[in-house]
Amino acid sequence: MLWLDLEGAVNARDVGGIPTDDGGKITRGRLLRSDNLQDLSPTDVTYLVDHLGLSTVVDLRSPTEVASEGPAPLTRLGHVTHVNYSLLPEHGFAATEEALLIRRKREEERFPGDPSCAHYLSYVEHRPDSIVSALRAVNRSPGAALVHCAAGKDRTGVVVAFALTVAGARREDVIRDYAATGERLHLILERLRNSPTYAGSVDSVPEDHHRPRAETMEAFLEHLDKRYGGVLGVLGRHGFTDDELDALRRKLRE
């Protein structure tokens, strides 16, 4: 993977270079992932658009988050397409510590050993339409597509894991890409603490509880295998066609 050295985002990278099952690699400059883009500098915008060829931004935050944070620098560029597909249930985001604690308690009850896995499964159960729409946006992008949420960790991690799996990335490398966000965790949390939208929730649990664990993504993918026939089974159940699978694979491989 290639970390992107941006002034206004700390968890940005190009997933190009990740190995695939057939001995190939994911192509660079096709799929980028990041944390919130609100603080991008003019230099960052130029680098993403002019150097990396960014043409589509896929925002996985809830409408409440988007409204709270306001316009980001890239939204001012008419030639960059922006789409918003929340992975939370409608009205599912509340920036109150009480609501977040209630949600965490339910997830801990469902998966006592790994509530994050329960959280990721809820994306599949409640918003498969958004996962499908996000992948379609990547498919339609004439240039690089960038997928992001607030931290670039959970929602982004799930959608990117879906995309990489469709492209034939080895599972161990899908998991490794997810866990790589842990290298930037301290910087991510500092950014979130500086945002009125997210500051209240960051320190409601110990910092290490935010850390992406390889075991979480491994368990999540295994649950998808058992319940739905894997990533492809989930997508097929929700209208993502074989032609779309082939197109996404070509997009990320050629």
PDB file of C-alpha atoms in Angstrom:
ATOM      1  CA  MET A   1       0.000   0.000   0.000  1.00  0.00           C
ATOM      2  CA  LEU A   2       1.049   3.582  -0.550  1.00  0.00           C
ATOM      3  CA  TRP A   3       0.443   6.158   2.181  1.00  0.00           C
ATOM      4  CA  LEU A   4      -0.537   9.564   0.826  1.00  0.00           C
ATOM      5  CA  ASP A   5       1.315  12.412   2.526  1.00  0.00           C
ATOM      6  CA  LEU A   6      -1.459  14.971   2.923  1.00  0.00           C
ATOM      7  CA  GLU A   7      -1.468  18.045   5.115  1.00  0.00           C
ATOM      8  CA  GLY A   8      -5.158  17.803   5.991  1.00  0.00           C
ATOM      9  CA  ALA A   9      -5.771  14.057   6.370  1.00  0.00           C
ATOM     10  CA  VAL A  10      -3.773  11.479   8.313  1.00  0.00           C
ATOM     11  CA  ASN A  11      -5.159   8.108   7.195  1.00  0.00           C
ATOM     12  CA  ALA A  12      -5.034   8.422   3.412  1.00  0.00           C
ATOM     13  CA  ARG A  13      -3.591   5.746   1.199  1.00  0.00           C
ATOM     14  CA  ASP A  14      -3.737   4.150  -2.235  1.00  0.00           C
ATOM     15  CA  VAL A  15      -4.578   0.443  -2.009  1.00  0.00           C
ATOM     16  CA  GLY A  16      -2.748  -0.200  -5.259  1.00  0.00           C
ATOM     17  CA  GLY A  17       0.002  -2.789  -5.013  1.00  0.00           C
ATOM     18  CA  ILE A  18      -1.955  -5.210  -2.820  1.00  0.00           C
ATOM     19  CA  PRO A  19      -1.344  -8.791  -4.092  1.00  0.00           C
ATOM     20  CA  THR A  20      -4.101 -10.850  -5.682  1.00  0.00           C
ATOM     21  CA  ASP A  21      -4.815 -14.572  -5.638  1.00  0.00           C
ATOM     22  CA  ASP A  22      -3.570 -15.075  -9.183  1.00  0.00           C
ATOM     23  CA  GLY A  23      -0.188 -13.465  -8.606  1.00  0.00           C
ATOM     24  CA  GLY A  24      -1.160 -10.000  -9.819  1.00  0.00           C
ATOM     25  CA  LYS A  25      -1.635  -6.753  -7.930  1.00  0.00           C
ATOM     26  CA  ILE A  26      -4.278  -4.097  -7.436  1.00  0.00           C
ATOM     27  CA  THR A  27      -3.494  -1.237  -9.811  1.00  0.00           C
ATOM     28  CA  ARG A  28      -2.310   2.031  -8.301  1.00  0.00           C
ATOM     29  CA  GLY A  29      -4.363   5.150  -8.823  1.00  0.00           C
ATOM     30  CA  ARG A  30      -7.741   3.415  -8.964  1.00  0.00           C
ATOM     31  CA  LEU A  31      -8.960   3.185  -5.352  1.00  0.00           C
ATOM     32  CA  LEU A  32      -7.950   5.532  -2.553  1.00  0.00           C
ATOM     33  CA  ARG A  33      -9.156   5.504   1.048  1.00  0.00           C
ATOM     34  CA  SER A  34      -9.023   8.190   3.703  1.00  0.00           C
ATOM     35  CA  ASP A  35     -10.305   9.760   6.862  1.00  0.00           C
ATOM     36  CA  ASN A  36     -12.389  12.954   6.778  1.00  0.00           C
ATOM     37  CA  LEU A  37     -11.508  15.372   3.966  1.00  0.00           C
ATOM     38  CA  GLN A  38     -12.662  18.561   5.703  1.00  0.00           C
ATOM     39  CA  ASP A  39      -9.158  19.898   6.343  1.00  0.00           C
ATOM     40  CA  LEU A  40      -7.489  19.353   2.988  1.00  0.00           C
ATOM     41  CA  SER A  41      -5.108  22.121   2.043  1.00  0.00           C
ATOM     42  CA  PRO A  42      -4.930  23.654  -1.470  1.00  0.00           C
ATOM     43  CA  THR A  43      -1.754  21.615  -1.954  1.00  0.00           C
ATOM     44  CA  ASP A  44      -3.611  18.429  -0.996  1.00  0.00           C
ATOM     45  CA  VAL A  45      -6.423  19.191  -3.445  1.00  0.00           C
ATOM     46  CA  THR A  46      -3.959  19.796  -6.265  1.00  0.00           C
ATOM     47  CA  TYR A  47      -2.096  16.591  -5.482  1.00  0.00           C
ATOM     48  CA  LEU A  48      -5.244  14.464  -5.377  1.00  0.00           C
ATOM     49  CA  VAL A  49      -6.887  15.913  -8.466  1.00  0.00           C
ATOM     50  CA  ASP A  50      -3.986  16.797 -10.735  1.00  0.00           C
ATOM     51  CA  HIS A  51      -1.408  14.206  -9.734  1.00  0.00           C
ATOM     52  CA  LEU A  52      -3.541  11.212  -8.738  1.00  0.00           C
ATOM     53  CA  GLY A  53      -6.430  11.901 -11.105  1.00  0.00           C
ATOM     54  CA  LEU A  54      -9.149  11.874  -8.464  1.00  0.00           C
ATOM     55  CA  SER A  55     -12.566  12.139 -10.089  1.00  0.00           C
ATOM     56  CA  THR A  56     -15.033  10.651  -7.531  1.00  0.00           C
ATOM     57  CA  VAL A  57     -15.388  10.980  -3.770  1.00  0.00           C
ATOM     58  CA  VAL A  58     -17.532   8.341  -2.019  1.00  0.00           C
ATOM     59  CA  ASP A  59     -18.559   9.690   1.388  1.00  0.00           C
ATOM     60  CA  LEU A  60     -19.855   7.026   3.805  1.00  0.00           C
ATOM     61  CA  ARG A  61     -20.797   9.399   6.620  1.00  0.00           C
ATOM     62  CA  SER A  62     -24.383   9.922   7.722  1.00  0.00           C
ATOM     63  CA  PRO A  63     -26.315  12.995   6.524  1.00  0.00           C
ATOM     64  CA  THR A  64     -26.120  14.336  10.069  1.00  0.00           C
ATOM     65  CA  GLU A  65     -22.329  14.146  10.042  1.00  0.00           C
ATOM     66  CA  VAL A  66     -22.100  15.762   6.618  1.00  0.00           C
ATOM     67  CA  ALA A  67     -24.353  18.638   7.670  1.00  0.00           C
ATOM     68  CA  SER A  68     -22.478  19.114  10.944  1.00  0.00           C
ATOM     69  CA  GLU A  69     -19.055  19.209   9.314  1.00  0.00           C
ATOM     70  CA  GLY A  70     -20.105  21.404   6.396  1.00  0.00           C
ATOM     71  CA  PRO A  71     -18.565  21.669   2.897  1.00  0.00           C
ATOM     72  CA  ALA A  72     -15.102  20.251   2.308  1.00  0.00           C
ATOM     73  CA  PRO A  73     -12.554  21.745  -0.118  1.00  0.00           C
ATOM     74  CA  LEU A  74     -13.131  19.081  -2.777  1.00  0.00           C
ATOM     75  CA  THR A  75     -16.888  19.744  -2.804  1.00  0.00           C
ATOM     76  CA  ARG A  76     -16.145  23.137  -4.336  1.00  0.00           C
ATOM     77  CA  LEU A  77     -14.761  21.494  -7.488  1.00  0.00           C
ATOM     78  CA  GLY A  78     -17.514  20.929 -10.022  1.00  0.00           C
ATOM     79  CA  HIS A  79     -15.514  18.365 -11.989  1.00  0.00           C
ATOM     80  CA  VAL A  80     -15.124  16.037  -8.986  1.00  0.00           C
ATOM     81  CA  THR A  81     -18.218  13.889  -8.414  1.00  0.00           C
ATOM     82  CA  HIS A  82     -19.392  13.537  -4.801  1.00  0.00           C
ATOM     83  CA  VAL A  83     -21.781  10.836  -3.603  1.00  0.00           C
ATOM     84  CA  ASN A  84     -22.957  10.156  -0.056  1.00  0.00           C
ATOM     85  CA  TYR A  85     -24.017   6.667   1.017  1.00  0.00           C
ATOM     86  CA  SER A  86     -24.389   6.307   4.764  1.00  0.00           C
ATOM     87  CA  LEU A  87     -23.704   2.890   6.277  1.00  0.00           C
ATOM     88  CA  LEU A  88     -25.717   3.749   9.382  1.00  0.00           C
ATOM     89  CA  PRO A  89     -29.491   3.222   9.621  1.00  0.00           C
ATOM     90  CA  GLU A  90     -31.556   6.301   8.846  1.00  0.00           C
ATOM     91  CA  HIS A  91     -31.326   8.612  11.836  1.00  0.00           C
ATOM     92  CA  GLY A  92     -28.774   6.157  13.169  1.00  0.00           C
ATOM     93  CA  PHE A  93     -26.058   8.696  13.912  1.00  0.00           C
ATOM     94  CA  ALA A  94     -26.319  10.700  17.071  1.00  0.00           C
ATOM     95  CA  ALA A  95     -23.370  12.741  18.257  1.00  0.00           C
ATOM     96  CA  THR A  96     -24.285  12.226  21.895  1.00  0.00           C
ATOM     97  CA  GLU A  97     -22.213  10.201  24.275  1.00  0.00           C
ATOM     98  CA  GLU A  98     -25.350   8.524  25.669  1.00  0.00           C
ATOM     99  CA  ALA A  99     -26.498   7.256  22.261  1.00  0.00           C
ATOM    100  CA  LEU A 100     -23.044   5.964  21.396  1.00  0.00           C
ATOM    101  CA  LEU A 101     -22.753   4.146  24.711  1.00  0.00           C
ATOM    102  CA  ILE A 102     -26.142   2.484  24.162  1.00  0.00           C
ATOM    103  CA  ARG A 103     -25.031   1.296  20.718  1.00  0.00           C
ATOM    104  CA  ARG A 104     -21.734  -0.024  22.068  1.00  0.00           C
ATOM    105  CA  LYS A 105     -23.551  -1.889  24.857  1.00  0.00           C
ATOM    106  CA  ARG A 106     -25.791  -3.635  22.338  1.00  0.00           C
ATOM    107  CA  GLU A 107     -22.786  -4.599  20.228  1.00  0.00           C
ATOM    108  CA  GLU A 108     -20.919  -5.931  23.257  1.00  0.00           C
ATOM    109  CA  GLU A 109     -23.943  -8.048  24.144  1.00  0.00           C
ATOM    110  CA  ARG A 110     -24.102  -9.459  20.630  1.00  0.00           C
ATOM    111  CA  PHE A 111     -20.362 -10.171  20.283  1.00  0.00           C
ATOM    112  CA  PRO A 112     -18.843  -9.951  23.764  1.00  0.00           C
ATOM    113  CA  GLY A 113     -15.358 -10.631  22.452  1.00  0.00           C
ATOM    114  CA  ASP A 114     -15.463  -8.258  19.485  1.00  0.00           C
ATOM    115  CA  PRO A 115     -18.222  -5.615  19.348  1.00  0.00           C
ATOM    116  CA  SER A 116     -16.585  -4.037  16.286  1.00  0.00           C
ATOM    117  CA  CYS A 117     -17.416  -7.182  14.330  1.00  0.00           C
ATOM    118  CA  ALA A 118     -21.069  -6.760  15.332  1.00  0.00           C
ATOM    119  CA  HIS A 119     -20.884  -3.150  14.225  1.00  0.00           C
ATOM    120  CA  TYR A 120     -19.588  -4.153  10.782  1.00  0.00           C
ATOM    121  CA  LEU A 121     -22.242  -6.833  10.395  1.00  0.00           C
ATOM    122  CA  SER A 122     -24.853  -4.170  11.104  1.00  0.00           C
ATOM    123  CA  TYR A 123     -23.686  -2.310   8.001  1.00  0.00           C
ATOM    124  CA  VAL A 124     -24.435  -5.406   5.945  1.00  0.00           C
ATOM    125  CA  GLU A 125     -27.758  -6.034   7.682  1.00  0.00           C
ATOM    126  CA  HIS A 126     -29.079  -2.468   7.665  1.00  0.00           C
ATOM    127  CA  ARG A 127     -27.401  -0.714   4.720  1.00  0.00           C
ATOM    128  CA  PRO A 128     -26.387  -3.209   2.023  1.00  0.00           C
ATOM    129  CA  ASP A 129     -27.864  -0.715  -0.442  1.00  0.00           C
ATOM    130  CA  SER A 130     -25.157   1.763   0.504  1.00  0.00           C
ATOM    131  CA  ILE A 131     -22.377  -0.796   0.115  1.00  0.00           C
ATOM    132  CA  VAL A 132     -23.658  -1.681  -3.357  1.00  0.00           C
ATOM    133  CA  SER A 133     -24.062   1.981  -4.312  1.00  0.00           C
ATOM    134  CA  ALA A 134     -20.553   2.807  -3.101  1.00  0.00           C
ATOM    135  CA  LEU A 135     -19.051   0.057  -5.254  1.00  0.00           C
ATOM    136  CA  ARG A 136     -21.082   1.225  -8.244  1.00  0.00           C
ATOM    137  CA  ALA A 137     -19.695   4.724  -7.762  1.00  0.00           C
ATOM    138  CA  VAL A 138     -16.160   3.303  -7.812  1.00  0.00           C
ATOM    139  CA  ASN A 139     -17.060   1.453 -11.021  1.00  0.00           C
ATOM    140  CA  ARG A 140     -18.401   4.615 -12.683  1.00  0.00           C
ATOM    141  CA  SER A 141     -15.461   6.810 -11.751  1.00  0.00           C
ATOM    142  CA  PRO A 142     -13.453   7.717 -14.864  1.00  0.00           C
ATOM    143  CA  GLY A 143     -10.388   8.322 -12.702  1.00  0.00           C
ATOM    144  CA  ALA A 144      -9.385   7.477  -9.174  1.00  0.00           C
ATOM    145  CA  ALA A 145     -12.183   7.009  -6.623  1.00  0.00           C
ATOM    146  CA  LEU A 146     -11.638   7.940  -2.985  1.00  0.00           C
ATOM    147  CA  VAL A 147     -13.735   6.255  -0.266  1.00  0.00           C
ATOM    148  CA  HIS A 148     -13.851   7.917   3.141  1.00  0.00           C
ATOM    149  CA  CYS A 149     -15.813   8.312   6.373  1.00  0.00           C
ATOM    150  CA  ALA A 150     -14.765  10.112   9.569  1.00  0.00           C
ATOM    151  CA  ALA A 151     -11.725   8.076  10.648  1.00  0.00           C
ATOM    152  CA  GLY A 152     -11.255   6.047   7.466  1.00  0.00           C
ATOM    153  CA  LYS A 153     -11.287   2.963   9.652  1.00  0.00           C
ATOM    154  CA  ASP A 154     -14.629   1.186  10.124  1.00  0.00           C
ATOM    155  CA  ARG A 155     -17.091   2.148   7.376  1.00  0.00           C
ATOM    156  CA  THR A 156     -14.296   2.769   4.905  1.00  0.00           C
ATOM    157  CA  GLY A 157     -12.585  -0.438   6.005  1.00  0.00           C
ATOM    158  CA  VAL A 158     -15.672  -2.516   5.231  1.00  0.00           C
ATOM    159  CA  VAL A 159     -16.366  -1.015   1.784  1.00  0.00           C
ATOM    160  CA  VAL A 160     -12.698  -1.255   0.775  1.00  0.00           C
ATOM    161  CA  ALA A 161     -12.584  -4.866   1.994  1.00  0.00           C
ATOM    162  CA  PHE A 162     -15.569  -5.601  -0.274  1.00  0.00           C
ATOM    163  CA  ALA A 163     -13.886  -3.918  -3.251  1.00  0.00           C
ATOM    164  CA  LEU A 164     -10.552  -5.657  -2.727  1.00  0.00           C
ATOM    165  CA  THR A 165     -12.251  -9.038  -2.336  1.00  0.00           C
ATOM    166  CA  VAL A 166     -14.133  -8.577  -5.614  1.00  0.00           C
ATOM    167  CA  ALA A 167     -10.829  -7.675  -7.283  1.00  0.00           C
ATOM    168  CA  GLY A 168      -9.293 -10.935  -6.078  1.00  0.00           C
ATOM    169  CA  ALA A 169      -7.025  -9.615  -3.337  1.00  0.00           C
ATOM    170  CA  ARG A 170      -5.742 -12.296  -1.001  1.00  0.00           C
ATOM    171  CA  ARG A 171      -7.735 -12.384   2.212  1.00  0.00           C
ATOM    172  CA  GLU A 172      -4.668 -11.993   4.396  1.00  0.00           C
ATOM    173  CA  ASP A 173      -3.835  -8.803   2.509  1.00  0.00           C
ATOM    174  CA  VAL A 174      -7.387  -7.474   2.755  1.00  0.00           C
ATOM    175  CA  ILE A 175      -7.052  -7.952   6.505  1.00  0.00           C
ATOM    176  CA  ARG A 176      -3.587  -6.399   6.546  1.00  0.00           C
ATOM    177  CA  ASP A 177      -4.841  -3.294   4.722  1.00  0.00           C
ATOM    178  CA  TYR A 178      -7.651  -2.892   7.260  1.00  0.00           C
ATOM    179  CA  ALA A 179      -5.276  -3.224  10.215  1.00  0.00           C
ATOM    180  CA  ALA A 180      -2.775  -0.754   8.731  1.00  0.00           C
ATOM    181  CA  THR A 181      -4.957   2.102   9.947  1.00  0.00           C
ATOM    182  CA  GLY A 182      -3.682   1.271  13.425  1.00  0.00           C
ATOM    183  CA  GLU A 183      -0.348   2.809  12.437  1.00  0.00           C
ATOM    184  CA  ARG A 184      -2.066   6.203  12.312  1.00  0.00           C
ATOM    185  CA  LEU A 185      -4.555   5.734  15.157  1.00  0.00           C
ATOM    186  CA  HIS A 186      -3.163   8.407  17.479  1.00  0.00           C
ATOM    187  CA  LEU A 187      -3.203  10.990  14.683  1.00  0.00           C
ATOM    188  CA  ILE A 188      -6.744   9.990  13.669  1.00  0.00           C
ATOM    189  CA  LEU A 189      -8.081  10.374  17.199  1.00  0.00           C
ATOM    190  CA  GLU A 190      -6.401  13.751  17.598  1.00  0.00           C
ATOM    191  CA  ARG A 191      -8.164  14.941  14.456  1.00  0.00           C
ATOM    192  CA  LEU A 192     -11.509  13.693  15.722  1.00  0.00           C
ATOM    193  CA  ARG A 193     -10.983  15.366  19.097  1.00  0.00           C
ATOM    194  CA  ASN A 194     -10.634  18.682  17.277  1.00  0.00           C
ATOM    195  CA  SER A 195     -14.045  18.310  15.623  1.00  0.00           C
ATOM    196  CA  PRO A 196     -17.204  19.299  17.530  1.00  0.00           C
ATOM    197  CA  THR A 197     -19.002  16.528  15.626  1.00  0.00           C
ATOM    198  CA  TYR A 198     -16.836  13.711  16.967  1.00  0.00           C
ATOM    199  CA  ALA A 199     -15.015  15.020  20.031  1.00  0.00           C
ATOM    200  CA  GLY A 200     -17.648  13.788  22.490  1.00  0.00           C
ATOM    201  CA  SER A 201     -17.355  10.155  21.425  1.00  0.00           C
ATOM    202  CA  VAL A 202     -13.604   9.710  21.061  1.00  0.00           C
ATOM    203  CA  ASP A 203     -12.735   9.477  24.738  1.00  0.00           C
ATOM    204  CA  SER A 204     -15.873   7.624  25.849  1.00  0.00           C
ATOM    205  CA  VAL A 205     -13.792   4.430  25.601  1.00  0.00           C
ATOM    206  CA  PRO A 206     -10.046   3.813  26.080  1.00  0.00           C
ATOM    207  CA  GLU A 207      -7.945   4.697  23.054  1.00  0.00           C
ATOM    208  CA  ASP A 208      -6.988   1.088  22.377  1.00  0.00           C
ATOM    209  CA  HIS A 209     -10.666   0.183  21.903  1.00  0.00           C
ATOM    210  CA  HIS A 210     -10.564   2.233  18.705  1.00  0.00           C
ATOM    211  CA  ARG A 211      -7.651   0.222  17.311  1.00  0.00           C
ATOM    212  CA  PRO A 212      -8.458  -1.856  14.221  1.00  0.00           C
ATOM    213  CA  ARG A 213      -7.547  -5.456  14.958  1.00  0.00           C
ATOM    214  CA  ALA A 214      -6.770  -7.962  12.225  1.00  0.00           C
ATOM    215  CA  GLU A 215      -8.895 -10.486  14.135  1.00  0.00           C
ATOM    216  CA  THR A 216     -11.942  -8.251  13.729  1.00  0.00           C
ATOM    217  CA  MET A 217     -11.796  -8.148   9.938  1.00  0.00           C
ATOM    218  CA  GLU A 218     -10.992 -11.853   9.810  1.00  0.00           C
ATOM    219  CA  ALA A 219     -14.043 -12.646  11.951  1.00  0.00           C
ATOM    220  CA  PHE A 220     -16.235 -10.307   9.927  1.00  0.00           C
ATOM    221  CA  LEU A 221     -15.300 -11.950   6.633  1.00  0.00           C
ATOM    222  CA  GLU A 222     -15.787 -15.404   8.132  1.00  0.00           C
ATOM    223  CA  HIS A 223     -19.273 -14.441   9.313  1.00  0.00           C
ATOM    224  CA  LEU A 224     -20.072 -13.237   5.789  1.00  0.00           C
ATOM    225  CA  ASP A 225     -18.916 -16.610   4.461  1.00  0.00           C
ATOM    226  CA  LYS A 226     -21.138 -18.526   6.872  1.00  0.00           C
ATOM    227  CA  ARG A 227     -24.242 -16.345   6.652  1.00  0.00           C
ATOM    228  CA  TYR A 228     -24.288 -15.058   3.080  1.00  0.00           C
ATOM    229  CA  GLY A 229     -21.819 -16.999   0.984  1.00  0.00           C
ATOM    230  CA  GLY A 230     -19.141 -14.349   1.391  1.00  0.00           C
ATOM    231  CA  VAL A 231     -18.742 -10.877  -0.066  1.00  0.00           C
ATOM    232  CA  LEU A 232     -19.995 -11.992  -3.470  1.00  0.00           C
ATOM    233  CA  GLY A 233     -23.043 -13.568  -1.871  1.00  0.00           C
ATOM    234  CA  VAL A 234     -23.935 -10.339  -0.092  1.00  0.00           C
ATOM    235  CA  LEU A 235     -23.570  -8.312  -3.268  1.00  0.00           C
ATOM    236  CA  GLY A 236     -25.528 -10.782  -5.363  1.00  0.00           C
ATOM    237  CA  ARG A 237     -28.417 -10.768  -2.898  1.00  0.00           C
ATOM    238  CA  HIS A 238     -28.674  -7.012  -3.271  1.00  0.00           C
ATOM    239  CA  GLY A 239     -28.558  -6.606  -7.010  1.00  0.00           C
ATOM    240  CA  PHE A 240     -24.870  -6.250  -7.800  1.00  0.00           C
ATOM    241  CA  THR A 241     -24.697  -8.178 -11.056  1.00  0.00           C
ATOM    242  CA  ASP A 242     -22.039 -10.447 -12.505  1.00  0.00           C
ATOM    243  CA  ASP A 243     -21.326  -7.773 -15.126  1.00  0.00           C
ATOM    244  CA  GLU A 244     -20.764  -5.245 -12.347  1.00  0.00           C
ATOM    245  CA  LEU A 245     -18.436  -7.657 -10.556  1.00  0.00           C
ATOM    246  CA  ASP A 246     -16.417  -8.086 -13.749  1.00  0.00           C
ATOM    247  CA  ALA A 247     -16.322  -4.327 -14.307  1.00  0.00           C
ATOM    248  CA  LEU A 248     -15.088  -3.633 -10.766  1.00  0.00           C
ATOM    249  CA  ARG A 249     -12.465  -6.327 -11.067  1.00  0.00           C
ATOM    250  CA  ARG A 250     -11.237  -4.791 -14.349  1.00  0.00           C
ATOM    251  CA  LYS A 251     -11.350  -1.309 -12.833  1.00  0.00           C
ATOM    252  CA  LEU A 252      -9.036  -2.292 -10.012  1.00  0.00           C
ATOM    253  CA  ARG A 253      -6.836  -4.696 -11.945  1.00  0.00           C
ATOM    254  CA  GLU A 254      -6.171  -3.248 -15.404  1.00  0.00           C
TER     255      GLU A 254
END
